[in-house]
Short mmCIF file of N, CA, C and O in Angstrom, two decimals:
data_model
loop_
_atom_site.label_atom_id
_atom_site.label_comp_id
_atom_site.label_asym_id
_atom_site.label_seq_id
_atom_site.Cartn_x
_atom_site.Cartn_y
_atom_site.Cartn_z
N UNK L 1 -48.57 -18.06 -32.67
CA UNK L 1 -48.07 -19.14 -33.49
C UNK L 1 -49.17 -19.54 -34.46
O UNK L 1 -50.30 -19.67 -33.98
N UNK L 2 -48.98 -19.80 -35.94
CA UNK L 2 -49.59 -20.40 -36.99
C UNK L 2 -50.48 -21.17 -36.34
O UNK L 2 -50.20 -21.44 -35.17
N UNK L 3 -51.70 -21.70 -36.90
CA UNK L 3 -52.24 -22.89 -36.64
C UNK L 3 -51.86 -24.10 -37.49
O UNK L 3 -52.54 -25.13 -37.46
N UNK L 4 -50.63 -23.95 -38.34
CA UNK L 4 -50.00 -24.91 -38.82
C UNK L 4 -49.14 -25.19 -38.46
O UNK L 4 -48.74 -26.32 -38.73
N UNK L 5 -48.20 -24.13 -37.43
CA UNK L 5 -47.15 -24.70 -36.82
C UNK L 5 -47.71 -24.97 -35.50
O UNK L 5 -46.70 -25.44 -34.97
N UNK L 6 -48.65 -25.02 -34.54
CA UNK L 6 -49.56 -25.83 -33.82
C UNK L 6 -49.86 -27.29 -34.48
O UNK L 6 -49.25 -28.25 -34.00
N UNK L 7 -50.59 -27.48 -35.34
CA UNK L 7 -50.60 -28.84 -36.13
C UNK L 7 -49.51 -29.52 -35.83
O UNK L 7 -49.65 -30.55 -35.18
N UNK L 8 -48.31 -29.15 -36.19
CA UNK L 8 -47.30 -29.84 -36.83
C UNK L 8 -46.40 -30.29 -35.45
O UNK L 8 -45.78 -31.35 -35.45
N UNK L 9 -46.40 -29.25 -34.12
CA UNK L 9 -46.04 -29.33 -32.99
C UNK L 9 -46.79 -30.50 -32.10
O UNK L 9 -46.34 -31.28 -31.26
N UNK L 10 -48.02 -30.31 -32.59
CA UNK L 10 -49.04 -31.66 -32.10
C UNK L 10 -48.85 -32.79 -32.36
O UNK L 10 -48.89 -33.60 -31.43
N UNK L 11 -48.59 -33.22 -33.63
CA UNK L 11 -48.25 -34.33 -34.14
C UNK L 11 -46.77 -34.23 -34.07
O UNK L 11 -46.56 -35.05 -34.95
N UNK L 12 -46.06 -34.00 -33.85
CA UNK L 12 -44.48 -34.47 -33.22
C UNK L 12 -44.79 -34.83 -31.70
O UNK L 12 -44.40 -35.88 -31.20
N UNK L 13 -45.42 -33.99 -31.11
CA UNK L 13 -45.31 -34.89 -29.63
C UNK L 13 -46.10 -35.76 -29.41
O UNK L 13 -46.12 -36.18 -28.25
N UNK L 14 -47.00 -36.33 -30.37
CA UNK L 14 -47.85 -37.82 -30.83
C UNK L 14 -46.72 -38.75 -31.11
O UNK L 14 -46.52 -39.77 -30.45
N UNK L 15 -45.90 -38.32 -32.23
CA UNK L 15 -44.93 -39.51 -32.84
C UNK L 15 -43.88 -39.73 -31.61
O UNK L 15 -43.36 -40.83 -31.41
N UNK L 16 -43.51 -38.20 -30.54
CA UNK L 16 -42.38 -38.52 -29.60
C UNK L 16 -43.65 -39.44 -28.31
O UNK L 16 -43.04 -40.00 -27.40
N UNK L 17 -44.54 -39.50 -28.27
CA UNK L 17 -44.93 -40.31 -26.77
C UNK L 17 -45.58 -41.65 -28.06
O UNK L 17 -46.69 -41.92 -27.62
N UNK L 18 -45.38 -42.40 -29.17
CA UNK L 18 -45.49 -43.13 -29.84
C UNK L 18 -44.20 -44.01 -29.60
O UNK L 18 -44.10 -45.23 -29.54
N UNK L 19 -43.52 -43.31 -29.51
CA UNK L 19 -41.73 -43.85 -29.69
C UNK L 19 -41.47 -43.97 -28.35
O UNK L 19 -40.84 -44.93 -27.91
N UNK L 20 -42.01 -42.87 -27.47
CA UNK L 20 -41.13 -43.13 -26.09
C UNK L 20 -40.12 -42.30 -26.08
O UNK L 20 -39.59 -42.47 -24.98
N UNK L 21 -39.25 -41.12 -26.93
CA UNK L 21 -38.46 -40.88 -27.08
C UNK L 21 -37.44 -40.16 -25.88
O UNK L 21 -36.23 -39.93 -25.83
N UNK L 22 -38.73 -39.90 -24.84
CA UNK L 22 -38.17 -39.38 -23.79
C UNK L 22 -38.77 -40.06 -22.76
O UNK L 22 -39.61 -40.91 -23.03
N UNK L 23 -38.38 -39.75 -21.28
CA UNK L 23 -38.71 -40.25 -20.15
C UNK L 23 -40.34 -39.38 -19.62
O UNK L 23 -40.87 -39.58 -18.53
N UNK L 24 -40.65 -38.84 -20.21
CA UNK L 24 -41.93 -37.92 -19.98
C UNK L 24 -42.79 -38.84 -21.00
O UNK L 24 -43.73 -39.47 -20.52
N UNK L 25 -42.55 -38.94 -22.19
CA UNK L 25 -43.34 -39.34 -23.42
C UNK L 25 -43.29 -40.71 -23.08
O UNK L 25 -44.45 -40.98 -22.75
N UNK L 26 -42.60 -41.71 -22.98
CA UNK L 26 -42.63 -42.96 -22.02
C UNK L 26 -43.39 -42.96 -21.49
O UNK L 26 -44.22 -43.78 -21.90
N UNK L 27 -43.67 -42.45 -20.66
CA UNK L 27 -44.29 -42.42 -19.03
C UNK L 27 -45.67 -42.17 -19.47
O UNK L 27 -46.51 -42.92 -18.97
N UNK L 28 -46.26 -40.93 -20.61
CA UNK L 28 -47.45 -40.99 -20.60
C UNK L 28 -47.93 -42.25 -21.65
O UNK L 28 -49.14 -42.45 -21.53
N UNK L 29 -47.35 -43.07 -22.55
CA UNK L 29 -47.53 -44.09 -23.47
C UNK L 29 -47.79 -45.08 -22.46
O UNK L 29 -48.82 -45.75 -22.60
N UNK L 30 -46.93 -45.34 -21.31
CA UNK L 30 -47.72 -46.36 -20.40
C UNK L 30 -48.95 -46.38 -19.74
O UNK L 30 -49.81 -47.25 -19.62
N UNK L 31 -48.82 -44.85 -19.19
CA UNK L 31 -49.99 -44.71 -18.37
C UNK L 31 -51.40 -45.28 -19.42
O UNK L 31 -52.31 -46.02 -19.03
N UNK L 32 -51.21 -44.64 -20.95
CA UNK L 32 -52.65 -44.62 -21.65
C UNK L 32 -52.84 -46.05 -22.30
O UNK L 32 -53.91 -46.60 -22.54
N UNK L 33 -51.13 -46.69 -22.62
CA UNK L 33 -51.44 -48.02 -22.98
C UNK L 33 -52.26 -49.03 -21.83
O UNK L 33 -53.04 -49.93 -22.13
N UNK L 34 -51.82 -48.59 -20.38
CA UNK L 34 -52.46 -49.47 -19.72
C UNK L 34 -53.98 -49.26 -19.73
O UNK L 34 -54.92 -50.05 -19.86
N UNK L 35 -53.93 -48.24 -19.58
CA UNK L 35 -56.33 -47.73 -19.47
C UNK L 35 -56.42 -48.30 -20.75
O UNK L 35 -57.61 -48.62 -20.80
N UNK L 36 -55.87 -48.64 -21.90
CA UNK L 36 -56.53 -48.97 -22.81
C UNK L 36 -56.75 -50.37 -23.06
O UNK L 36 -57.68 -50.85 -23.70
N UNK L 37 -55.56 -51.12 -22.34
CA UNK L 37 -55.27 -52.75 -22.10
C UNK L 37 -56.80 -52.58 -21.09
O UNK L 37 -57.94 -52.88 -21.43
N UNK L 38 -56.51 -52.22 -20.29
CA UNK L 38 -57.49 -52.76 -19.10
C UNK L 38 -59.28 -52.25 -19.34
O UNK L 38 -60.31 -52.63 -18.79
N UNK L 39 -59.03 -51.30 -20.34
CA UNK L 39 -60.69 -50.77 -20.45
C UNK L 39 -61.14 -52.05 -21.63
O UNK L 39 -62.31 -52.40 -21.81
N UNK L 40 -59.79 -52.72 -22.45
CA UNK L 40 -60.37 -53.65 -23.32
C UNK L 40 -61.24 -55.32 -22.81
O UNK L 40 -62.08 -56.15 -23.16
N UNK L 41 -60.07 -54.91 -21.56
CA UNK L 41 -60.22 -56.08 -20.68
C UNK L 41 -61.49 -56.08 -19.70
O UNK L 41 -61.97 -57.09 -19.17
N UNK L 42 -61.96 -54.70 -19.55
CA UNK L 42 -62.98 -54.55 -18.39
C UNK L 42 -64.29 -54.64 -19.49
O UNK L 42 -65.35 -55.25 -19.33
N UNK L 43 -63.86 -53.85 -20.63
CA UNK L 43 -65.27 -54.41 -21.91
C UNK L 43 -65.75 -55.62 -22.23
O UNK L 43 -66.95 -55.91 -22.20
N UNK L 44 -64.70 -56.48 -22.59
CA UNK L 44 -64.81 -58.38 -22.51
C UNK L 44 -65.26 -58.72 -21.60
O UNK L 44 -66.43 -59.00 -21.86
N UNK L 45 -64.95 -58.97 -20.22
CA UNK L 45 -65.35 -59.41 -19.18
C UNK L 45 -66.82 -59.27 -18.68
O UNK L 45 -67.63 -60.18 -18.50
N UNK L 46 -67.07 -57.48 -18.44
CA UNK L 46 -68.42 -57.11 -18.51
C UNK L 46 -69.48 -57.35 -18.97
O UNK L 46 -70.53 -57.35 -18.32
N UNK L 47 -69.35 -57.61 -20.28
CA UNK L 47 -70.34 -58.15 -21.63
C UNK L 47 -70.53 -59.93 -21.10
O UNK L 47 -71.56 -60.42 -21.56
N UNK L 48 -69.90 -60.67 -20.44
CA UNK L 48 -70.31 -62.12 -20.02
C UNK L 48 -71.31 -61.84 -18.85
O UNK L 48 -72.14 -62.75 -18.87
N UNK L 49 -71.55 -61.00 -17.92
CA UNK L 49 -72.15 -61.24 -16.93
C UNK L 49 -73.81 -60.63 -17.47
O UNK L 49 -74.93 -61.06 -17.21
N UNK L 50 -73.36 -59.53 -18.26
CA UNK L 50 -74.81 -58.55 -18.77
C UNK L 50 -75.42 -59.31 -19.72
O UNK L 50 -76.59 -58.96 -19.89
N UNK L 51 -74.95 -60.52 -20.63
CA UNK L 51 -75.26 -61.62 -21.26
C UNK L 51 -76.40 -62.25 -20.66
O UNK L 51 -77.59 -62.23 -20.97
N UNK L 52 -75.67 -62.89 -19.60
CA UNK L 52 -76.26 -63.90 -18.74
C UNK L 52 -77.29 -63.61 -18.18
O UNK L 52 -78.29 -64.30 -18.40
N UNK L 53 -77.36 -62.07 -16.95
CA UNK L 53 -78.39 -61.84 -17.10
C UNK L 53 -79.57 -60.90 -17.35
O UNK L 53 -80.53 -60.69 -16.61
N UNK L 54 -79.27 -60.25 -18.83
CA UNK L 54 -80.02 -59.56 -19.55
C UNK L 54 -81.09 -60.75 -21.09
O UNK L 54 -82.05 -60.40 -21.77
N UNK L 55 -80.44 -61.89 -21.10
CA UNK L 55 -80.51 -62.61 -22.16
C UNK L 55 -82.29 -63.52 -21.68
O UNK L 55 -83.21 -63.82 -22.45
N UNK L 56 -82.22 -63.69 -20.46
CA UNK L 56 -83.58 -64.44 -20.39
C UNK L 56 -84.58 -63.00 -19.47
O UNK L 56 -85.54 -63.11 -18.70
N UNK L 57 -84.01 -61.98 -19.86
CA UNK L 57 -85.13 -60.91 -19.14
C UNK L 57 -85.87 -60.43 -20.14
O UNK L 57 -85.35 -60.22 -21.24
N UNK L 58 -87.16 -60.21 -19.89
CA UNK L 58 -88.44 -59.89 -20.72
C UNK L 58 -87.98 -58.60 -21.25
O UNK L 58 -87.26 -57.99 -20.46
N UNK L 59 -88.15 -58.18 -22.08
CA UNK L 59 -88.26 -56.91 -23.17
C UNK L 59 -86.50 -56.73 -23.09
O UNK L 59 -86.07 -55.58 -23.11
N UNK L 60 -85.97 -57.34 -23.04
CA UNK L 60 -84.29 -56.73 -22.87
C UNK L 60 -83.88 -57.17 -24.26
O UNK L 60 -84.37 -58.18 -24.76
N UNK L 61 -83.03 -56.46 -24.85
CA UNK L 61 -82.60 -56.48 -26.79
C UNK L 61 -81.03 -57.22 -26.34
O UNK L 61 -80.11 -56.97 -27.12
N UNK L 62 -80.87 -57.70 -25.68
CA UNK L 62 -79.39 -58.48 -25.15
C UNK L 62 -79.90 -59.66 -25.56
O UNK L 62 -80.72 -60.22 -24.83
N UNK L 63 -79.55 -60.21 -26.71
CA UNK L 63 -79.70 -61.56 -27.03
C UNK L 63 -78.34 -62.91 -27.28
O UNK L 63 -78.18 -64.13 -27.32
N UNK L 64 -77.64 -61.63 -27.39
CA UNK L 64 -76.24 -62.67 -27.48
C UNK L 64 -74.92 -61.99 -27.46
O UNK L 64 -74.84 -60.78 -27.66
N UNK L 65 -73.65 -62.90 -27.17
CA UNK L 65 -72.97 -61.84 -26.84
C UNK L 65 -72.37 -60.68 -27.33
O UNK L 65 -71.83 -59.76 -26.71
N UNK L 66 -72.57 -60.91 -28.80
CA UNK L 66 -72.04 -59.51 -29.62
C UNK L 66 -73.01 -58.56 -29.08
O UNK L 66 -72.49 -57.44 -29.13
N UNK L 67 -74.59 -58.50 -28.42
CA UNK L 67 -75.18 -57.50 -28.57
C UNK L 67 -75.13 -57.05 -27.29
O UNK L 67 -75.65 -56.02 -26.86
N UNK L 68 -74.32 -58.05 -26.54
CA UNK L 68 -73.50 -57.25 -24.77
C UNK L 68 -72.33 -56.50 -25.06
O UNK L 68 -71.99 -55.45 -24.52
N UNK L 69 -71.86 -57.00 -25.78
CA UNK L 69 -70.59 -56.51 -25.63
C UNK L 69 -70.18 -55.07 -26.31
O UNK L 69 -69.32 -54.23 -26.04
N UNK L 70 -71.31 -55.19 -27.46
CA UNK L 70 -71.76 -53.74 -28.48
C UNK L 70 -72.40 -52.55 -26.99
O UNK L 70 -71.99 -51.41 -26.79
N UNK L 71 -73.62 -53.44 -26.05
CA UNK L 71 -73.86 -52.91 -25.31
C UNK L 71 -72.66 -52.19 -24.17
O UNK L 71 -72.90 -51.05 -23.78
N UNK L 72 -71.73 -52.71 -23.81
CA UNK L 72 -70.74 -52.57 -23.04
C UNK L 72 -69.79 -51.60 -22.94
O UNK L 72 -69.28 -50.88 -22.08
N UNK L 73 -69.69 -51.97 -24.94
CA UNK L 73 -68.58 -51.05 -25.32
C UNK L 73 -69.65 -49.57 -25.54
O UNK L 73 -68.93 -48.58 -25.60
N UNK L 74 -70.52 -49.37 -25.62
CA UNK L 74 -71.31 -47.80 -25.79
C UNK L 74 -70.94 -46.96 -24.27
O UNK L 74 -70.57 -45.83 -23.94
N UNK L 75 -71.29 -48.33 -23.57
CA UNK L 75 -71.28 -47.51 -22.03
C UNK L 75 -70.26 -46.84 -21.54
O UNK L 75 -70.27 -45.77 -20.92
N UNK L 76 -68.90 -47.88 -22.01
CA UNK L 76 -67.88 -47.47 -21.81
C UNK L 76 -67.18 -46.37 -22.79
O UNK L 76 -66.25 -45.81 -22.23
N UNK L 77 -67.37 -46.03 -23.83
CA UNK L 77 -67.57 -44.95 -24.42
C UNK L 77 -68.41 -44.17 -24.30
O UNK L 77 -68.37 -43.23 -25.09
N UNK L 78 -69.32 -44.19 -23.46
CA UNK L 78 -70.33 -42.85 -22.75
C UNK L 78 -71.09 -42.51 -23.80
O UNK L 78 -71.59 -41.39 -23.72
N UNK L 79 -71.36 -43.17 -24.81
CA UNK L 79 -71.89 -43.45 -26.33
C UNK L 79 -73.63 -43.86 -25.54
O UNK L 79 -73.67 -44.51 -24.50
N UNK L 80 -74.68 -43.46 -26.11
CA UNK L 80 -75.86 -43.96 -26.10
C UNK L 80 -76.23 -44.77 -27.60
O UNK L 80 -76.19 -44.29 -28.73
N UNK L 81 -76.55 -45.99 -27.23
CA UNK L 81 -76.74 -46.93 -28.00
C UNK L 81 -78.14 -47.05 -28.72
O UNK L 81 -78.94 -46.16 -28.42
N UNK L 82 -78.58 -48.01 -29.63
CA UNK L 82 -80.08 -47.94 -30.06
C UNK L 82 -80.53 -49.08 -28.68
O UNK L 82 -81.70 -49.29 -28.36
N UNK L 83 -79.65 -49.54 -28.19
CA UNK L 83 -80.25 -50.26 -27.16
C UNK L 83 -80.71 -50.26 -26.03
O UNK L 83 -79.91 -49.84 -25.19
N UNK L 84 -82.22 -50.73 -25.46
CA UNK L 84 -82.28 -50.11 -24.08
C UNK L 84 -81.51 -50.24 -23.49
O UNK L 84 -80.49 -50.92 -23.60
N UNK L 85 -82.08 -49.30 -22.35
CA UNK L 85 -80.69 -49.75 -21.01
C UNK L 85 -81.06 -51.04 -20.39
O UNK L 85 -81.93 -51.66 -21.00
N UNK L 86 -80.57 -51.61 -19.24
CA UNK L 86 -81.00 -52.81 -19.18
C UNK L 86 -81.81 -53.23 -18.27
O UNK L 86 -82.01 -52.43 -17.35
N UNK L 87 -82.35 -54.24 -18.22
CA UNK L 87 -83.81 -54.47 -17.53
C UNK L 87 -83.68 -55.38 -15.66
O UNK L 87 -84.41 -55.34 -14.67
N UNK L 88 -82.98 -55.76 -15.84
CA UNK L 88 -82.78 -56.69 -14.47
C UNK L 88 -81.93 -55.79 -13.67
O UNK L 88 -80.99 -55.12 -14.11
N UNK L 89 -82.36 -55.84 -12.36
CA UNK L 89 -81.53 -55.35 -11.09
C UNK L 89 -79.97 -55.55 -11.16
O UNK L 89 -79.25 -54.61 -10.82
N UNK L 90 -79.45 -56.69 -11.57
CA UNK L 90 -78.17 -57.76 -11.71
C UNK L 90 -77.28 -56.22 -12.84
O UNK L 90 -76.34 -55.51 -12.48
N UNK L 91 -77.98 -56.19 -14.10
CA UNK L 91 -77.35 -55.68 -15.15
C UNK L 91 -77.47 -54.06 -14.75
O UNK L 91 -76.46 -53.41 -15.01
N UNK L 92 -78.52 -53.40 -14.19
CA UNK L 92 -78.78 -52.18 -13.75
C UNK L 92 -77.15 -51.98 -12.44
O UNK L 92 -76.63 -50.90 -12.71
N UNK L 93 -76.53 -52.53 -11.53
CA UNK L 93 -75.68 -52.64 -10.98
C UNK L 93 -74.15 -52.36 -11.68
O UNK L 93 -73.27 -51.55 -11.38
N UNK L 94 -74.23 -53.52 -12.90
CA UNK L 94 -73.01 -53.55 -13.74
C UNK L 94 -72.76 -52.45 -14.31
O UNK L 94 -71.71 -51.81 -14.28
N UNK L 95 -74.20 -52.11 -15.11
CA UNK L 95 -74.24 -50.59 -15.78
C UNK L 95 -73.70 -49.59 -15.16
O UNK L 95 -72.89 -48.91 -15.80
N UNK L 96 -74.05 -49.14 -13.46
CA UNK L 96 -73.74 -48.28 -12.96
C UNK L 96 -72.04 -48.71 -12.88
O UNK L 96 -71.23 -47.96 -13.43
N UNK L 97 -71.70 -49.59 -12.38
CA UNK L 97 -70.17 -49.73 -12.36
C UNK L 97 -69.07 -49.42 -13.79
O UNK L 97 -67.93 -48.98 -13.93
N UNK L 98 -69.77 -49.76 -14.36
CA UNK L 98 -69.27 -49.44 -16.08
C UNK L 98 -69.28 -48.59 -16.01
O UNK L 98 -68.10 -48.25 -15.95
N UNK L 99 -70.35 -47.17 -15.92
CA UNK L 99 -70.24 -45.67 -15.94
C UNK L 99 -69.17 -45.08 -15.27
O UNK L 99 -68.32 -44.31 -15.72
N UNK L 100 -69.33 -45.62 -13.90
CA UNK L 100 -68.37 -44.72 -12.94
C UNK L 100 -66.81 -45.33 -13.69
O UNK L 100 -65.85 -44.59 -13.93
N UNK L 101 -66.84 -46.43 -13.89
CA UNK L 101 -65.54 -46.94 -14.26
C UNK L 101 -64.84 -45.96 -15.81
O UNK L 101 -63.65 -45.66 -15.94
N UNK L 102 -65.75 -45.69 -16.62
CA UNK L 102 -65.72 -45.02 -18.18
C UNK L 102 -65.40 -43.77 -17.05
O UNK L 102 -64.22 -43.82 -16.69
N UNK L 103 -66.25 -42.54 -16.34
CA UNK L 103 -65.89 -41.60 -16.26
C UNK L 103 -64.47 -41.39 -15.26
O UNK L 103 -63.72 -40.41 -15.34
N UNK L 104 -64.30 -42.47 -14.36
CA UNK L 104 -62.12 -42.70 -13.89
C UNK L 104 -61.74 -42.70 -14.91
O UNK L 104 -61.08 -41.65 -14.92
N UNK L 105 -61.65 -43.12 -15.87
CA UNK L 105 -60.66 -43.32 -17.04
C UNK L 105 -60.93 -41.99 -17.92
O UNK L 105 -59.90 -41.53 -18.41
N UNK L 106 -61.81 -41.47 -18.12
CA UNK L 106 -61.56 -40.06 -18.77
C UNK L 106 -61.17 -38.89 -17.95
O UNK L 106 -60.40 -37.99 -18.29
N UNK L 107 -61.81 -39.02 -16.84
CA UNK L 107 -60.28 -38.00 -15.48
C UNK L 107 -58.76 -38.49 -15.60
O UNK L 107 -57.76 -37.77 -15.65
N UNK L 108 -58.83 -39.76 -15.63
CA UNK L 108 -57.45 -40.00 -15.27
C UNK L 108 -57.04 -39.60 -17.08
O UNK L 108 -56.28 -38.64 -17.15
N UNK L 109 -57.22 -39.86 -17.68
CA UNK L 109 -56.62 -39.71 -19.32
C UNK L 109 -56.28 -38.19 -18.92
O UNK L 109 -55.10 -37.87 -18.98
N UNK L 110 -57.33 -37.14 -18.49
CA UNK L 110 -57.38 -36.05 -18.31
C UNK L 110 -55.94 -35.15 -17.97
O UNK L 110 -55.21 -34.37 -18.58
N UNK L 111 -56.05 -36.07 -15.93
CA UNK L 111 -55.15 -35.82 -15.68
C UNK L 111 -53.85 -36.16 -15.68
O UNK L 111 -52.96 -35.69 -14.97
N UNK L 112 -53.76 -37.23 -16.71
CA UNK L 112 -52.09 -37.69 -17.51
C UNK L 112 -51.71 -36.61 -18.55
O UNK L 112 -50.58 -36.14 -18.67
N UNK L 113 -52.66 -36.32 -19.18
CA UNK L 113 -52.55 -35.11 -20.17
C UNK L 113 -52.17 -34.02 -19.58
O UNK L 113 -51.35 -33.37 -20.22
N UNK L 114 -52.63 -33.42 -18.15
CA UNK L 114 -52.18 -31.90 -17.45
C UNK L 114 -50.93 -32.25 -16.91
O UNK L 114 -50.25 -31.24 -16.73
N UNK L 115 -50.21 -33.61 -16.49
CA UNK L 115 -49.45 -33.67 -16.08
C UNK L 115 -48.12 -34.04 -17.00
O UNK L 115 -46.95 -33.99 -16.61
N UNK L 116 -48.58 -34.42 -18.31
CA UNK L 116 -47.49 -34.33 -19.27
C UNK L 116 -47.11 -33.23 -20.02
O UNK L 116 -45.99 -33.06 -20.50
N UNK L 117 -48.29 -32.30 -20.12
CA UNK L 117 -48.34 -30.68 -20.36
C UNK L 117 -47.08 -30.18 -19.75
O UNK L 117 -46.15 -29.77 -20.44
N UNK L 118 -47.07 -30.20 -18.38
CA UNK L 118 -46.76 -29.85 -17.34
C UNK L 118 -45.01 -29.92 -17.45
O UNK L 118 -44.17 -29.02 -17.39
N UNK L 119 -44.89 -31.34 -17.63
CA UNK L 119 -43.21 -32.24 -17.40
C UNK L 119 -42.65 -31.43 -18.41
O UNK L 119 -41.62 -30.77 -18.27
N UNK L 120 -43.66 -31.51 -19.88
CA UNK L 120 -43.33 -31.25 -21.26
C UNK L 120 -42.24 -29.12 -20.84
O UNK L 120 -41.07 -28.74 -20.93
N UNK L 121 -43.71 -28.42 -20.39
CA UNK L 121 -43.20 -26.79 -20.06
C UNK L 121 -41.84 -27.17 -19.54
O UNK L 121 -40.90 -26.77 -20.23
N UNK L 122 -41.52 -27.90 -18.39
CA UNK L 122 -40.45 -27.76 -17.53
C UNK L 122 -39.33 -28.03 -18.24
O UNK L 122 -38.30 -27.36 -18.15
N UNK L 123 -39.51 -29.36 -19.24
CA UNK L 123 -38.22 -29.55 -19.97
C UNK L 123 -38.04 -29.07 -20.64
O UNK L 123 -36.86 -29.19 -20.97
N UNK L 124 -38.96 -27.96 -21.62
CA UNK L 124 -38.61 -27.01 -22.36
C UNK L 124 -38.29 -25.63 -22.16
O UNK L 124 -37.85 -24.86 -23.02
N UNK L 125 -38.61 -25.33 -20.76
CA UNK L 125 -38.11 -24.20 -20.03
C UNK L 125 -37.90 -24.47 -18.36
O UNK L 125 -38.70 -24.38 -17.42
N UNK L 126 -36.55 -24.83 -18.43
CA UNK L 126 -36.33 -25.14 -16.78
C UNK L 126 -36.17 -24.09 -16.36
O UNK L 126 -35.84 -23.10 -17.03
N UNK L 127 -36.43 -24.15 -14.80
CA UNK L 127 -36.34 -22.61 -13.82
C UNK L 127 -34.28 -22.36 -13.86
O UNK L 127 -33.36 -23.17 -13.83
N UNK L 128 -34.31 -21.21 -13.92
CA UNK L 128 -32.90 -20.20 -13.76
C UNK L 128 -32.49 -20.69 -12.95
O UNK L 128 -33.24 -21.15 -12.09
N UNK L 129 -31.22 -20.80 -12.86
CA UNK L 129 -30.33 -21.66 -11.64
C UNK L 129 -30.70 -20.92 -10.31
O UNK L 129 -31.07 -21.45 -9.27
N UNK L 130 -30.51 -19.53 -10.56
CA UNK L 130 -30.81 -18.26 -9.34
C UNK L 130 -32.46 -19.03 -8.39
O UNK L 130 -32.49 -19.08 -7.16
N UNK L 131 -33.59 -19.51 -9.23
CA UNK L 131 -34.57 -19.94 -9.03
C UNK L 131 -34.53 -20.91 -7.90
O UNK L 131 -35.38 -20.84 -7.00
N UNK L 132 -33.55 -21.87 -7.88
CA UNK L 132 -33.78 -23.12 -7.83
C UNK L 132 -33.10 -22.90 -6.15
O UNK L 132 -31.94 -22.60 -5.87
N UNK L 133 -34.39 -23.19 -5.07
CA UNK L 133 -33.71 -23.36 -3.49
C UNK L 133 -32.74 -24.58 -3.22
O UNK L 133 -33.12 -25.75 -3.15
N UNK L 134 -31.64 -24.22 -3.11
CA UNK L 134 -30.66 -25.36 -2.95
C UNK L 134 -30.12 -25.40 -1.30
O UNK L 134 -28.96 -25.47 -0.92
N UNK L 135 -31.57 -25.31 -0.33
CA UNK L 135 -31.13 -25.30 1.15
C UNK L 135 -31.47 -26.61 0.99
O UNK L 135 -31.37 -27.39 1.93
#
């Protein structure tokens, strides 16, 4: 197949799990709307505690909360920042939880993607009736 009719196949099943148009494309629009509600929600939240206490620790560049939350959002994008990492035991903890939390959410994105792959093959080629064990 073209790599333009690839393109063009790509972006239709963008606009069909945009719309929802099916019960597969639905299903993966929730799954990714929610990691994205909740990774926005786990970025906000995070950035108040690494504030608090990265803000009175010696050599730490966390001075306020845009520069937690800039910090927060790198981590959680697996992004390395111009900023150190962070200096207190308290924020060294959060950090690690942020990581492991960023790398669940790119497995799970992962495996919503192999499993909509997946739904996608079947509804476009279901097994032969002959196939199908009906004990």
């Amino acid at each position: 197949m073209p790599v333009v009719g690839l393109m063009g196949r790509a972006f239709r099943e963008i606009y069909h799990v945009i719309r929802g148009t099916s019960p597969t494309h639905l299903h993966l629009r929730e799954r990714l709307g929610f990691l994205l509600i909740l990774s926005v929600v786990v970025d906000l939240v995070a950035s108040v505690p690494i504030m608090f206490v990265e803000m009175g620790a010696q050599g730490s560049q966390i001075h306020s909360y845009g520069d937690a939350l800039f910090w927060t959002t790198g981590q959680l994008l697996t992004v390395s920042s111009n900023l150190a990492n962070p200096i207190s035991p308290a924020a060294r903890v959060i950090d690690l939880i942020l990581e492991f939390y960023a790398i669940t959410v790119v497995a799970t994105v992962a495996g919503s993607m192999g499993a909509f792959f997946h739904r996608r093959g079947m509804e476009r080629q279901p097994l032969p009736p002959e196939s199908v064990d009906r004990s």
